[in-house]
Amino acid sequence: MVKGQRRKASYKALVERLKLQLAADNDLGMNRHLSHITEEDLSTGSTPADNLSPMVPAVNQLHEALSAEELSSELVVELTGLAERAVSGESILDLTAEVVLRALNIPPARVRSGNRSRGAPRNARQKKQERFRQLKKLYNSNRQRLAEVLFDGAASSDHAIPLAECFQYFKSIFGRKSLPDTERFVMKASGPQFDLSAPISLQEIEIALKKMPKRSSPGPDRATVAMLSGLPRCALYILFNIWLYYKDVPKTFKLCRTVLIPKKQPPQSPKDFRPITIASVFYRLFTKIISVRLASCVQLNPRQKAFMPGVNGCGENAFLLHTALIHSRRQGKELSLATLDVAKAFDSVSHSSIQRALRRHGAHENSIVLVSNLLADSFTRIEHTEGKSDLIPMTCGVKQGDPLSPLLFSLVMDELLDQLNDLDGGFHFTDEHQLNCLAFADDILLMSSSKAGLQSLLLHSYRFFKLRHLRLNVDKCFTLRLYRIPKARSVCVDVLSEFYLDPVEPTTVLPRFTPSDYLSYLGVDFNPYGKRCKILERVESMLQCVARAELKPQQKIQMIRAHLIPRLLYSFCNGNPTAGTAASADRLIRQKIKALLHLPQSTMSDHYFYLPMKEGGLGLLSLSESVDFSMLTLYRKLAASRDPVVRAATGLWFNVYRCSRLARRHNLEDISERSILQAKTAALERHRTKFAATYQGSGHREFVEACSNLWIEGERMTGRSFIASIKARTSLVPTRLQTLRGRAEPGDQRVLCRRCGHISGSPESLAHISQNCTFTHGLIVRRHDVIVKKLASLAEASGFTVTVEPTLRHEDQAFKPDLIAVKGDKAWALDVAIPFETTDALARRHVEKCRKYACLGGPVLKLTGAKVYKTGSIVIGARGAWCSKNNGTLNDMDWALPEKIKALLCTMTLERTNQLISWFMRTTPNLAFHTTFRTRGLEGHESVRPTNFGSNAHHTAE
């Protein structure tokens, strides 16, 4: 029925009308075709000029879309009808939102039932339980927020400021009138005007969808990225081109929600929050496409480093500031700095200023109307722990959270950067290269080689912000002047000079830095004399906060691994730490993790911490290595930067010396990407080799399969079990052989097993307890049987007919394989083995098991009625290692066992081993000998009496 739509006269008339309308729109100024953008161009955010082809007639794209197989979708048919009505002159823009949201069939919002009221904690135990509940909730839902709670002292609750107060404050910010900006400007673009309203192509939609984060937060309509991706691409094509026809989006998609993110801890007022405004995913996908188009048509000043594709903006700006301070001190050059803080910059920029900036860059009037309509008629609600606020009109500023907002704000600021570049008086790195400002979005830092030069830059900047109706927060602006000491090649901090924004307003005098202060720029602390802040004290403080948190040990380690170490890495790479600071931080982190896991501080191998999690290590970054490699990578990128000032600063002798010193430390001939990657690989291999050479790394090569190590994430383990598993993996269970290592002489009876050593003469090692000890034999058998039972149930669920432990005879010998699995005309004899991991122990046991039952072909075929007989084995190490030969057995059986099931089997085996060891230790009344001489009898050792070995008491415990 639907396929016949294309044969109808009404459908053909629709195509003809759309053809005429789109052709008419093309004649109005669509002189650039932006739809043929490759995925590489979208990832870089810019489209080369030679990728811009003449615009293909829009009707061809429409015909292609409407002729696609996706026309069978009811949504496409409905949107096609709306397009017909739009061409006929009806206003159907808002109807498009109703149609697509109805097609998604979004379930109604879940109404949470009232939780059982919890009274205020009355004692220390209840307070600890309440704290654990709050932190657990944050760990499962928002770990970034949890990191702020642990490291920055933030409150675990989302908001400490009442909703009414937040509503009134942000209503005064968002709802203020956009004042007109009519100052004349000089055109920056010299070519033809660009038009953003050209038809959107299917390719643009597909590429933009791939770039959208899958877990991006939904808007007020609760539509998710997954729902959006499930819609036919043809439907999105028609929808977005209808919006372009109107140069607007439906009002439904202009309704947003705003969440408040604290900028400092703890927030004291609403102004201490950063409002993140989240619109519908339909709106964000549309503006993402428009943003990519706009980025390909404008050329921003190279001083702007924020949101620039392929540019490490924070790294470049921090490097330039650090280089300027060093150059001033070593060459005795005067240096004057000023940081400018724009109050609520994104939320206060006038829409008129944005329109003016677009015209300055050569935007066609269609583009200006499109962007203006996207910004107009928007509303938001503040989401607060107390509930949701009333609607707030957004008549000023841009939405923080909208893909288009950063670029629009950068266009406004671009005029200031261009004007500052035209002024003399910047700080000279060389005779040809000077720098007078650094910009990262609204973070502006002015720089000059003279006091008068900085004052001129300040006056010019203040005038610009005043004309744009933006306000500078004087209390958060700072100045610093390093003046040259006469007859000395050094500088000193000027504590007397004052800088101002307006000579007639005394309230615009800017605060000054003192020699002991630190200039915080982009999260990095700089000192005028290169003095380093006490970063190790900060590291120790953050580690203490993690250790005291009411979290499981594995959760604490995850917070250190995923949040604390990346913070330190950023500070070390962009700051000015000493050579040994990173190594000292590594030592502090290792010590804290050893304490959390109850591991020995002195005898534990440090290399285990830096092995990848998929190889059984803890997966930590070595700061002493990562900082060096990150710095070398940064130097390589800076030397190849498109910014000539950055290249000139990189070529200064002290930066070249530092780079060469880092390269020599790792024996690098150059700092190419390949050489750095080889050095990283060599460092990781060094950790593997050194750990494998220790007794703690014995058998570690067996843990190469990723499924053997998924438990290290610790998501489904108790803290006690996780600690026991780490000890078992590293052979640090406190057995007698372990505790007396290095102190016991050959033949020393103190290392004999406390249960059976006087009979078996076996030393008390981890391998002995988990494999051979008479006392734990019952639990060893039970561990094996649990795995056999689990495999049998999995095989039956996969369509096999399974017989468990049948007794088969061959040449007067009885055999008892664990499983006989039959599928079709094939039968397999499977045996399960759980050996202790040593060199090649798993592969050797797998071969032995397969060879052992190779002779049972006749009995098995007779028992099962199958025609083909094969043998196999499932070998899992006692410490949870998955034998790689198991995969061959499963492939031969055509048994697709998921990786998660393999990981489950490994975890079950490891936890059973932990229970076995715990039972051995817990039920031993005498943990050490009471006499001091070495030759001892059995007096006083009730735990190892021979009469105890006939009892089943030690076989019945779980």
PDB file of C-alpha atoms in Angstrom, residues 262-500:
ATOM      1  CA  PRO A 262      29.469  23.937  40.875  1.00  0.00           C
ATOM      2  CA  LYS A 263      32.481  25.955  39.729  1.00  0.00           C
ATOM      3  CA  LYS A 264      34.039  25.934  43.181  1.00  0.00           C
ATOM      4  CA  GLN A 265      33.571  23.955  46.329  1.00  0.00           C
ATOM      5  CA  PRO A 266      31.531  24.559  48.300  1.00  0.00           C
ATOM      6  CA  PRO A 267      29.290  26.965  46.339  1.00  0.00           C
ATOM      7  CA  GLN A 268      28.230  29.978  48.367  1.00  0.00           C
ATOM      8  CA  SER A 269      25.709  31.543  45.976  1.00  0.00           C
ATOM      9  CA  PRO A 270      24.018  30.841  42.618  1.00  0.00           C
ATOM     10  CA  LYS A 271      26.815  32.630  40.771  1.00  0.00           C
ATOM     11  CA  ASP A 272      29.158  29.831  41.841  1.00  0.00           C
ATOM     12  CA  PHE A 273      27.309  27.421  39.517  1.00  0.00           C
ATOM     13  CA  ARG A 274      27.845  26.853  35.824  1.00  0.00           C
ATOM     14  CA  PRO A 275      24.469  26.364  34.094  1.00  0.00           C
ATOM     15  CA  ILE A 276      24.513  23.569  31.514  1.00  0.00           C
ATOM     16  CA  THR A 277      21.440  23.868  29.312  1.00  0.00           C
ATOM     17  CA  ILE A 278      20.377  20.637  27.611  1.00  0.00           C
ATOM     18  CA  ALA A 279      18.051  20.718  24.622  1.00  0.00           C
ATOM     19  CA  SER A 280      16.460  17.848  22.739  1.00  0.00           C
ATOM     20  CA  VAL A 281      18.766  15.465  20.873  1.00  0.00           C
ATOM     21  CA  PHE A 282      16.940  16.471  17.670  1.00  0.00           C
ATOM     22  CA  TYR A 283      17.927  20.091  18.260  1.00  0.00           C
ATOM     23  CA  ARG A 284      21.518  19.158  19.153  1.00  0.00           C
ATOM     24  CA  LEU A 285      21.959  16.977  16.068  1.00  0.00           C
ATOM     25  CA  PHE A 286      20.659  19.766  13.861  1.00  0.00           C
ATOM     26  CA  THR A 287      22.917  22.413  15.442  1.00  0.00           C
ATOM     27  CA  LYS A 288      25.872  20.027  15.260  1.00  0.00           C
ATOM     28  CA  ILE A 289      25.500  19.904  11.489  1.00  0.00           C
ATOM     29  CA  ILE A 290      25.127  23.692  11.325  1.00  0.00           C
ATOM     30  CA  SER A 291      28.206  24.099  13.557  1.00  0.00           C
ATOM     31  CA  VAL A 292      30.359  21.953  11.253  1.00  0.00           C
ATOM     32  CA  ARG A 293      29.186  23.984   8.275  1.00  0.00           C
ATOM     33  CA  LEU A 294      29.906  27.255  10.031  1.00  0.00           C
ATOM     34  CA  ALA A 295      33.371  26.117  11.158  1.00  0.00           C
ATOM     35  CA  SER A 296      34.268  25.297   7.564  1.00  0.00           C
ATOM     36  CA  CYS A 297      33.350  28.818   6.421  1.00  0.00           C
ATOM     37  CA  VAL A 298      35.085  31.026   9.019  1.00  0.00           C
ATOM     38  CA  GLN A 299      38.708  31.556   9.923  1.00  0.00           C
ATOM     39  CA  LEU A 300      39.315  32.322  13.601  1.00  0.00           C
ATOM     40  CA  ASN A 301      42.307  34.141  15.009  1.00  0.00           C
ATOM     41  CA  PRO A 302      45.139  31.701  15.852  1.00  0.00           C
ATOM     42  CA  ARG A 303      45.253  33.039  19.413  1.00  0.00           C
ATOM     43  CA  GLN A 304      41.899  31.382  20.098  1.00  0.00           C
ATOM     44  CA  LYS A 305      42.723  27.840  21.183  1.00  0.00           C
ATOM     45  CA  ALA A 306      39.378  26.664  22.584  1.00  0.00           C
ATOM     46  CA  PHE A 307      37.280  24.116  20.707  1.00  0.00           C
ATOM     47  CA  MET A 308      39.746  24.063  17.811  1.00  0.00           C
ATOM     48  CA  PRO A 309      39.897  20.610  16.187  1.00  0.00           C
ATOM     49  CA  GLY A 310      43.319  19.010  16.265  1.00  0.00           C
ATOM     50  CA  VAL A 311      44.712  21.628  18.690  1.00  0.00           C
ATOM     51  CA  ASN A 312      45.688  20.992  22.314  1.00  0.00           C
ATOM     52  CA  GLY A 313      44.453  24.403  23.409  1.00  0.00           C
ATOM     53  CA  CYS A 314      45.222  24.072  27.114  1.00  0.00           C
ATOM     54  CA  GLY A 315      48.647  22.603  26.397  1.00  0.00           C
ATOM     55  CA  GLU A 316      49.623  25.312  23.902  1.00  0.00           C
ATOM     56  CA  ASN A 317      48.488  28.245  26.036  1.00  0.00           C
ATOM     57  CA  ALA A 318      50.020  26.863  29.228  1.00  0.00           C
ATOM     58  CA  PHE A 319      53.256  26.221  27.322  1.00  0.00           C
ATOM     59  CA  LEU A 320      53.342  29.785  25.938  1.00  0.00           C
ATOM     60  CA  LEU A 321      52.775  31.301  29.394  1.00  0.00           C
ATOM     61  CA  HIS A 322      55.396  29.065  30.961  1.00  0.00           C
ATOM     62  CA  THR A 323      57.865  29.909  28.179  1.00  0.00           C
ATOM     63  CA  ALA A 324      57.226  33.657  28.558  1.00  0.00           C
ATOM     64  CA  LEU A 325      57.952  33.521  32.301  1.00  0.00           C
ATOM     65  CA  ILE A 326      61.154  31.514  31.794  1.00  0.00           C
ATOM     66  CA  HIS A 327      62.293  33.734  28.911  1.00  0.00           C
ATOM     67  CA  SER A 328      61.715  36.849  31.009  1.00  0.00           C
ATOM     68  CA  ARG A 329      63.708  35.501  33.955  1.00  0.00           C
ATOM     69  CA  ARG A 330      66.618  34.095  31.967  1.00  0.00           C
ATOM     70  CA  GLN A 331      66.997  36.955  29.501  1.00  0.00           C
ATOM     71  CA  GLY A 332      66.146  39.720  31.949  1.00  0.00           C
ATOM     72  CA  LYS A 333      63.231  40.959  29.832  1.00  0.00           C
ATOM     73  CA  GLU A 334      60.367  42.952  31.245  1.00  0.00           C
ATOM     74  CA  LEU A 335      57.050  41.136  31.209  1.00  0.00           C
ATOM     75  CA  SER A 336      53.598  42.440  32.105  1.00  0.00           C
ATOM     76  CA  LEU A 337      50.599  40.154  32.365  1.00  0.00           C
ATOM     77  CA  ALA A 338      46.898  40.609  33.036  1.00  0.00           C
ATOM     78  CA  THR A 339      44.153  38.017  33.310  1.00  0.00           C
ATOM     79  CA  LEU A 340      40.607  39.064  32.421  1.00  0.00           C
ATOM     80  CA  ASP A 341      37.524  37.374  33.804  1.00  0.00           C
ATOM     81  CA  VAL A 342      34.313  37.996  31.860  1.00  0.00           C
ATOM     82  CA  ALA A 343      31.324  37.648  34.183  1.00  0.00           C
ATOM     83  CA  LYS A 344      28.899  35.001  32.846  1.00  0.00           C
ATOM     84  CA  ALA A 345      30.368  35.353  29.367  1.00  0.00           C
ATOM     85  CA  PHE A 346      28.378  32.633  27.579  1.00  0.00           C
ATOM     86  CA  ASP A 347      25.161  33.567  29.358  1.00  0.00           C
ATOM     87  CA  SER A 348      25.488  37.325  28.759  1.00  0.00           C
ATOM     88  CA  VAL A 349      26.595  37.714  25.159  1.00  0.00           C
ATOM     89  CA  SER A 350      24.030  39.669  23.196  1.00  0.00           C
ATOM     90  CA  HIS A 351      22.248  38.050  20.269  1.00  0.00           C
ATOM     91  CA  SER A 352      22.840  41.282  18.394  1.00  0.00           C
ATOM     92  CA  SER A 353      26.601  40.854  18.891  1.00  0.00           C
ATOM     93  CA  ILE A 354      26.363  37.349  17.457  1.00  0.00           C
ATOM     94  CA  GLN A 355      24.548  38.630  14.369  1.00  0.00           C
ATOM     95  CA  ARG A 356      27.173  41.344  13.981  1.00  0.00           C
ATOM     96  CA  ALA A 357      29.981  38.780  14.240  1.00  0.00           C
ATOM     97  CA  LEU A 358      28.344  36.614  11.565  1.00  0.00           C
ATOM     98  CA  ARG A 359      28.106  39.558   9.199  1.00  0.00           C
ATOM     99  CA  ARG A 360      31.755  40.420   9.881  1.00  0.00           C
ATOM    100  CA  HIS A 361      32.740  36.904   8.776  1.00  0.00           C
ATOM    101  CA  GLY A 362      30.688  37.093   5.579  1.00  0.00           C
ATOM    102  CA  ALA A 363      27.503  35.233   6.454  1.00  0.00           C
ATOM    103  CA  HIS A 364      24.582  35.489   4.084  1.00  0.00           C
ATOM    104  CA  GLU A 365      21.374  36.933   5.477  1.00  0.00           C
ATOM    105  CA  ASN A 366      19.788  33.468   5.313  1.00  0.00           C
ATOM    106  CA  SER A 367      22.459  32.198   7.714  1.00  0.00           C
ATOM    107  CA  ILE A 368      21.929  35.086  10.100  1.00  0.00           C
ATOM    108  CA  VAL A 369      18.167  34.506  10.123  1.00  0.00           C
ATOM    109  CA  LEU A 370      18.711  30.785  10.748  1.00  0.00           C
ATOM    110  CA  VAL A 371      21.076  31.336  13.706  1.00  0.00           C
ATOM    111  CA  SER A 372      18.884  34.105  15.125  1.00  0.00           C
ATOM    112  CA  ASN A 373      15.831  31.874  15.034  1.00  0.00           C
ATOM    113  CA  LEU A 374      17.732  29.056  16.718  1.00  0.00           C
ATOM    114  CA  LEU A 375      18.571  31.397  19.595  1.00  0.00           C
ATOM    115  CA  ALA A 376      15.139  33.054  19.835  1.00  0.00           C
ATOM    116  CA  ASP A 377      12.056  31.839  21.732  1.00  0.00           C
ATOM    117  CA  SER A 378      14.003  29.379  23.888  1.00  0.00           C
ATOM    118  CA  PHE A 379      12.921  28.491  27.411  1.00  0.00           C
ATOM    119  CA  THR A 380      14.439  26.398  30.168  1.00  0.00           C
ATOM    120  CA  ARG A 381      13.706  24.997  33.596  1.00  0.00           C
ATOM    121  CA  ILE A 382      16.287  24.612  36.346  1.00  0.00           C
ATOM    122  CA  GLU A 383      16.478  21.050  37.655  1.00  0.00           C
ATOM    123  CA  HIS A 384      17.202  21.069  41.357  1.00  0.00           C
ATOM    124  CA  THR A 385      17.075  18.593  44.224  1.00  0.00           C
ATOM    125  CA  GLU A 386      13.989  20.486  45.367  1.00  0.00           C
ATOM    126  CA  GLY A 387      12.288  19.974  42.007  1.00  0.00           C
ATOM    127  CA  LYS A 388      11.966  21.934  38.774  1.00  0.00           C
ATOM    128  CA  SER A 389      11.643  25.686  38.459  1.00  0.00           C
ATOM    129  CA  ASP A 390       9.167  27.650  36.402  1.00  0.00           C
ATOM    130  CA  LEU A 391       9.982  28.426  32.787  1.00  0.00           C
ATOM    131  CA  ILE A 392      12.779  30.952  32.228  1.00  0.00           C
ATOM    132  CA  PRO A 393      12.963  32.765  28.865  1.00  0.00           C
ATOM    133  CA  MET A 394      16.433  32.684  27.279  1.00  0.00           C
ATOM    134  CA  THR A 395      16.563  36.064  25.542  1.00  0.00           C
ATOM    135  CA  CYS A 396      20.292  36.573  26.044  1.00  0.00           C
ATOM    136  CA  GLY A 397      23.438  34.501  25.785  1.00  0.00           C
ATOM    137  CA  VAL A 398      24.093  31.109  24.246  1.00  0.00           C
ATOM    138  CA  LYS A 399      23.321  27.703  25.694  1.00  0.00           C
ATOM    139  CA  GLN A 400      26.226  25.987  27.429  1.00  0.00           C
ATOM    140  CA  GLY A 401      25.686  22.453  26.176  1.00  0.00           C
ATOM    141  CA  ASP A 402      24.676  23.317  22.618  1.00  0.00           C
ATOM    142  CA  PRO A 403      27.198  22.224  19.919  1.00  0.00           C
ATOM    143  CA  LEU A 404      26.821  25.577  18.159  1.00  0.00           C
ATOM    144  CA  SER A 405      27.383  27.810  21.209  1.00  0.00           C
ATOM    145  CA  PRO A 406      31.214  27.665  21.529  1.00  0.00           C
ATOM    146  CA  LEU A 407      31.714  28.678  17.907  1.00  0.00           C
ATOM    147  CA  LEU A 408      29.208  31.541  18.122  1.00  0.00           C
ATOM    148  CA  PHE A 409      30.931  32.923  21.203  1.00  0.00           C
ATOM    149  CA  SER A 410      34.359  32.548  19.587  1.00  0.00           C
ATOM    150  CA  LEU A 411      33.121  34.547  16.586  1.00  0.00           C
ATOM    151  CA  VAL A 412      32.246  37.445  18.907  1.00  0.00           C
ATOM    152  CA  MET A 413      35.637  37.279  20.658  1.00  0.00           C
ATOM    153  CA  ASP A 414      37.501  36.928  17.377  1.00  0.00           C
ATOM    154  CA  GLU A 415      37.185  40.643  16.638  1.00  0.00           C
ATOM    155  CA  LEU A 416      38.987  41.546  19.888  1.00  0.00           C
ATOM    156  CA  LEU A 417      41.831  39.111  19.136  1.00  0.00           C
ATOM    157  CA  ASP A 418      42.245  40.538  15.649  1.00  0.00           C
ATOM    158  CA  GLN A 419      42.369  44.083  17.027  1.00  0.00           C
ATOM    159  CA  LEU A 420      44.941  43.141  19.673  1.00  0.00           C
ATOM    160  CA  ASN A 421      47.127  41.479  17.057  1.00  0.00           C
ATOM    161  CA  ASP A 422      47.189  44.722  15.099  1.00  0.00           C
ATOM    162  CA  LEU A 423      48.547  46.603  18.140  1.00  0.00           C
ATOM    163  CA  ASP A 424      52.245  46.766  18.941  1.00  0.00           C
ATOM    164  CA  GLY A 425      53.656  46.220  22.398  1.00  0.00           C
ATOM    165  CA  GLY A 426      53.368  42.472  22.823  1.00  0.00           C
ATOM    166  CA  PHE A 427      55.990  40.259  24.467  1.00  0.00           C
ATOM    167  CA  HIS A 428      58.742  39.292  22.012  1.00  0.00           C
ATOM    168  CA  PHE A 429      59.989  35.709  21.951  1.00  0.00           C
ATOM    169  CA  THR A 430      62.130  36.591  18.955  1.00  0.00           C
ATOM    170  CA  ASP A 431      62.590  39.705  16.865  1.00  0.00           C
ATOM    171  CA  GLU A 432      59.925  38.516  14.441  1.00  0.00           C
ATOM    172  CA  HIS A 433      57.432  36.924  16.820  1.00  0.00           C
ATOM    173  CA  GLN A 434      55.513  38.693  19.551  1.00  0.00           C
ATOM    174  CA  LEU A 435      52.592  37.613  21.696  1.00  0.00           C
ATOM    175  CA  ASN A 436      50.093  40.026  23.192  1.00  0.00           C
ATOM    176  CA  CYS A 437      47.273  37.728  24.293  1.00  0.00           C
ATOM    177  CA  LEU A 438      46.263  34.158  25.013  1.00  0.00           C
ATOM    178  CA  ALA A 439      42.642  33.098  24.637  1.00  0.00           C
ATOM    179  CA  PHE A 440      40.768  29.975  25.596  1.00  0.00           C
ATOM    180  CA  ALA A 441      37.064  30.775  25.062  1.00  0.00           C
ATOM    181  CA  ASP A 442      36.361  33.496  27.644  1.00  0.00           C
ATOM    182  CA  ASP A 443      39.701  33.068  29.491  1.00  0.00           C
ATOM    183  CA  ILE A 444      41.780  36.008  28.232  1.00  0.00           C
ATOM    184  CA  LEU A 445      45.376  36.698  29.258  1.00  0.00           C
ATOM    185  CA  LEU A 446      47.064  39.873  28.000  1.00  0.00           C
ATOM    186  CA  MET A 447      50.827  40.045  27.670  1.00  0.00           C
ATOM    187  CA  SER A 448      53.275  42.860  26.909  1.00  0.00           C
ATOM    188  CA  SER A 449      56.938  43.693  27.211  1.00  0.00           C
ATOM    189  CA  SER A 450      56.224  47.060  28.860  1.00  0.00           C
ATOM    190  CA  LYS A 451      53.951  48.604  31.434  1.00  0.00           C
ATOM    191  CA  ALA A 452      52.523  51.078  28.924  1.00  0.00           C
ATOM    192  CA  GLY A 453      51.902  48.304  26.416  1.00  0.00           C
ATOM    193  CA  LEU A 454      49.849  46.272  28.881  1.00  0.00           C
ATOM    194  CA  GLN A 455      47.865  49.335  29.916  1.00  0.00           C
ATOM    195  CA  SER A 456      47.049  50.026  26.278  1.00  0.00           C
ATOM    196  CA  LEU A 457      45.857  46.430  25.806  1.00  0.00           C
ATOM    197  CA  LEU A 458      43.671  46.699  28.902  1.00  0.00           C
ATOM    198  CA  LEU A 459      42.024  49.930  27.756  1.00  0.00           C
ATOM    199  CA  HIS A 460      41.359  48.520  24.318  1.00  0.00           C
ATOM    200  CA  SER A 461      39.911  45.272  25.734  1.00  0.00           C
ATOM    201  CA  TYR A 462      37.708  47.108  28.221  1.00  0.00           C
ATOM    202  CA  ARG A 463      36.274  49.270  25.467  1.00  0.00           C
ATOM    203  CA  PHE A 464      35.516  46.181  23.362  1.00  0.00           C
ATOM    204  CA  PHE A 465      33.713  44.380  26.196  1.00  0.00           C
ATOM    205  CA  LYS A 466      31.763  47.494  27.061  1.00  0.00           C
ATOM    206  CA  LEU A 467      30.521  47.838  23.470  1.00  0.00           C
ATOM    207  CA  ARG A 468      29.534  44.146  23.465  1.00  0.00           C
ATOM    208  CA  HIS A 469      27.620  44.702  26.742  1.00  0.00           C
ATOM    209  CA  LEU A 470      29.869  42.227  28.565  1.00  0.00           C
ATOM    210  CA  ARG A 471      31.064  42.943  32.090  1.00  0.00           C
ATOM    211  CA  LEU A 472      34.522  42.226  33.483  1.00  0.00           C
ATOM    212  CA  ASN A 473      34.696  40.898  37.023  1.00  0.00           C
ATOM    213  CA  VAL A 474      37.380  43.181  38.450  1.00  0.00           C
ATOM    214  CA  ASP A 475      37.837  41.142  41.634  1.00  0.00           C
ATOM    215  CA  LYS A 476      38.836  38.089  39.600  1.00  0.00           C
ATOM    216  CA  CYS A 477      41.190  39.945  37.237  1.00  0.00           C
ATOM    217  CA  PHE A 478      44.873  40.109  38.193  1.00  0.00           C
ATOM    218  CA  THR A 479      48.035  41.770  36.926  1.00  0.00           C
ATOM    219  CA  LEU A 480      51.701  40.891  37.206  1.00  0.00           C
ATOM    220  CA  ARG A 481      54.724  42.923  36.179  1.00  0.00           C
ATOM    221  CA  LEU A 482      58.291  41.652  36.083  1.00  0.00           C
ATOM    222  CA  TYR A 483      60.684  44.564  35.619  1.00  0.00           C
ATOM    223  CA  ARG A 484      64.363  44.361  34.784  1.00  0.00           C
ATOM    224  CA  ILE A 485      66.866  45.094  37.533  1.00  0.00           C
ATOM    225  CA  PRO A 486      69.397  47.671  36.301  1.00  0.00           C
ATOM    226  CA  LYS A 487      72.890  46.307  35.581  1.00  0.00           C
ATOM    227  CA  ALA A 488      71.691  42.769  36.278  1.00  0.00           C
ATOM    228  CA  ARG A 489      70.358  40.075  34.017  1.00  0.00           C
ATOM    229  CA  SER A 490      67.377  39.320  36.204  1.00  0.00           C
ATOM    230  CA  VAL A 491      63.856  40.525  36.933  1.00  0.00           C
ATOM    231  CA  CYS A 492      61.841  41.390  39.999  1.00  0.00           C
ATOM    232  CA  VAL A 493      58.124  41.558  40.736  1.00  0.00           C
ATOM    233  CA  ASP A 494      56.678  45.074  40.744  1.00  0.00           C
ATOM    234  CA  VAL A 495      54.378  45.422  43.741  1.00  0.00           C
ATOM    235  CA  LEU A 496      53.724  49.168  43.345  1.00  0.00           C
ATOM    236  CA  SER A 497      52.446  49.724  39.805  1.00  0.00           C
ATOM    237  CA  GLU A 498      48.723  49.721  39.230  1.00  0.00           C
ATOM    238  CA  PHE A 499      46.788  48.848  36.098  1.00  0.00           C
ATOM    239  CA  TYR A 500      43.242  49.942  35.429  1.00  0.00           C
TER     240      TYR A 500
END
